[in-house]
């Protein structure tokens, strides 16, 4: 038995299956793993309790709901100590879908979805750059998401 954060090989197999298809019925997972449906259910619940599995739901294709511009923005702060306050303000902007405290050139790196360049300009200059403590920003427009995946759990 291999343990990673109290996970055994069956847990890792279950994670591998459900991260590829979150809508797969537990009976199908059980059949593929070789354990009962009840055991799969108990193991998934335990992994939720351990916060190995966080959240569930559907992923929305931003382009299908008219958010056609994906952008990454590096944010420079006036002072590093302003991080917490700036993040609280960034969290109020719904177009920001990810926010990271980073090393390197930027203190904060965010991922933003906008409907178009005009909308992006508003989010950038009308919201982000107006936050007290934001010194400047650098914007990177994504031309294409070439691939997206979850971390490998069974390797």
Short mmCIF file of C-alpha atoms in Angstrom, two decimals, residues 32-141:
data_model
loop_
_atom_site.label_atom_id
_atom_site.label_comp_id
_atom_site.label_asym_id
_atom_site.label_seq_id
_atom_site.Cartn_x
_atom_site.Cartn_y
_atom_site.Cartn_z
CA UNK A 32 -13.12 -0.31 -12.99
CA UNK A 33 -11.30 -0.21 -9.62
CA UNK A 34 -12.58 -3.60 -8.47
CA UNK A 35 -14.30 -2.57 -5.22
CA UNK A 36 -17.93 -2.04 -4.21
CA UNK A 37 -19.94 1.08 -5.04
CA UNK A 38 -20.34 1.73 -1.29
CA UNK A 39 -16.55 1.59 -0.86
CA UNK A 40 -16.09 4.12 -3.67
CA UNK A 41 -18.68 6.39 -2.07
CA UNK A 42 -17.01 6.13 1.37
CA UNK A 43 -13.56 6.76 -0.09
CA UNK A 44 -14.70 9.80 -2.07
CA UNK A 45 -16.41 11.22 1.03
CA UNK A 46 -13.23 10.65 3.07
CA UNK A 47 -11.14 12.40 0.40
CA UNK A 48 -13.58 15.33 0.51
CA UNK A 49 -13.22 15.45 4.31
CA UNK A 50 -9.41 15.36 3.95
CA UNK A 51 -9.70 18.20 1.38
CA UNK A 52 -7.96 16.06 -1.24
CA UNK A 53 -11.06 16.65 -3.36
CA UNK A 54 -12.14 20.28 -3.23
CA UNK A 55 -15.26 21.47 -4.95
CA UNK A 56 -17.33 19.79 -7.57
CA UNK A 57 -19.45 20.96 -10.39
CA UNK A 58 -19.32 21.80 -14.02
CA UNK A 59 -16.68 23.74 -15.89
CA UNK A 60 -18.02 26.51 -18.10
CA UNK A 61 -16.49 27.22 -21.48
CA UNK A 62 -15.93 31.00 -21.23
CA UNK A 63 -16.20 31.49 -24.99
CA UNK A 64 -19.69 29.96 -25.03
CA UNK A 65 -20.90 32.62 -22.58
CA UNK A 66 -19.28 35.47 -24.51
CA UNK A 67 -16.03 35.80 -22.51
CA UNK A 68 -13.69 35.61 -25.47
CA UNK A 69 -10.54 37.22 -24.03
CA UNK A 70 -8.41 35.28 -21.54
CA UNK A 71 -5.71 37.40 -19.96
CA UNK A 72 -2.98 37.03 -17.38
CA UNK A 73 -2.02 40.18 -15.50
CA UNK A 74 1.10 40.67 -13.41
CA UNK A 75 0.53 43.19 -10.65
CA UNK A 76 3.27 45.26 -9.05
CA UNK A 77 2.51 46.60 -5.57
CA UNK A 78 3.64 49.89 -4.06
CA UNK A 79 4.68 47.89 -0.96
CA UNK A 80 4.66 44.14 -0.34
CA UNK A 81 2.80 44.67 2.91
CA UNK A 82 -0.27 45.76 0.95
CA UNK A 83 -0.80 42.27 -0.46
CA UNK A 84 -3.70 41.29 1.81
CA UNK A 85 -5.62 44.52 1.25
CA UNK A 86 -5.10 44.42 -2.52
CA UNK A 87 -6.25 40.78 -2.73
CA UNK A 88 -9.45 41.67 -0.84
CA UNK A 89 -10.19 44.29 -3.50
CA UNK A 90 -9.25 41.99 -6.39
CA UNK A 91 -11.65 39.38 -5.04
CA UNK A 92 -14.52 41.83 -5.63
CA UNK A 93 -13.87 41.78 -9.40
CA UNK A 94 -15.85 38.82 -10.83
CA UNK A 95 -13.82 38.67 -14.06
CA UNK A 96 -10.76 37.61 -12.03
CA UNK A 97 -10.98 33.83 -11.81
CA UNK A 98 -7.56 33.12 -10.26
CA UNK A 99 -5.23 35.11 -8.04
CA UNK A 100 -1.73 34.01 -7.01
CA UNK A 101 0.87 35.50 -4.68
CA UNK A 102 4.08 34.95 -6.62
CA UNK A 103 7.83 35.24 -6.54
CA UNK A 104 9.68 37.03 -9.31
CA UNK A 105 8.81 40.28 -11.01
CA UNK A 106 5.17 40.49 -9.87
CA UNK A 107 3.76 40.31 -6.38
CA UNK A 108 0.41 39.08 -7.71
CA UNK A 109 -0.54 37.26 -10.88
CA UNK A 110 -4.22 37.05 -11.87
CA UNK A 111 -6.20 35.31 -14.59
CA UNK A 112 -9.01 37.37 -16.08
CA UNK A 113 -11.79 36.59 -18.54
CA UNK A 114 -13.28 39.52 -20.46
CA UNK A 115 -15.90 39.71 -23.18
CA UNK A 116 -13.59 41.62 -25.52
CA UNK A 117 -10.70 44.10 -25.45
CA UNK A 118 -12.94 46.98 -24.46
CA UNK A 119 -14.22 45.02 -21.49
CA UNK A 120 -10.64 44.04 -20.61
CA UNK A 121 -9.62 47.71 -20.72
CA UNK A 122 -12.37 48.53 -18.24
CA UNK A 123 -11.38 45.70 -15.88
CA UNK A 124 -7.73 46.69 -16.11
CA UNK A 125 -7.82 50.49 -15.99
CA UNK A 126 -11.25 50.99 -14.48
CA UNK A 127 -10.92 48.46 -11.67
CA UNK A 128 -7.54 46.79 -11.07
CA UNK A 129 -5.32 49.83 -11.58
CA UNK A 130 -7.57 51.94 -9.34
CA UNK A 131 -6.98 49.71 -6.32
CA UNK A 132 -4.94 51.47 -3.65
CA UNK A 133 -1.54 49.81 -3.42
CA UNK A 134 -1.36 48.69 -7.07
CA UNK A 135 1.72 50.41 -8.54
CA UNK A 136 1.43 49.07 -12.11
CA UNK A 137 0.39 46.07 -14.17
CA UNK A 138 1.64 44.05 -17.11
CA UNK A 139 -0.90 42.29 -19.30
CA UNK A 140 -0.56 39.09 -21.33
CA UNK A 141 -3.42 38.08 -23.62
#
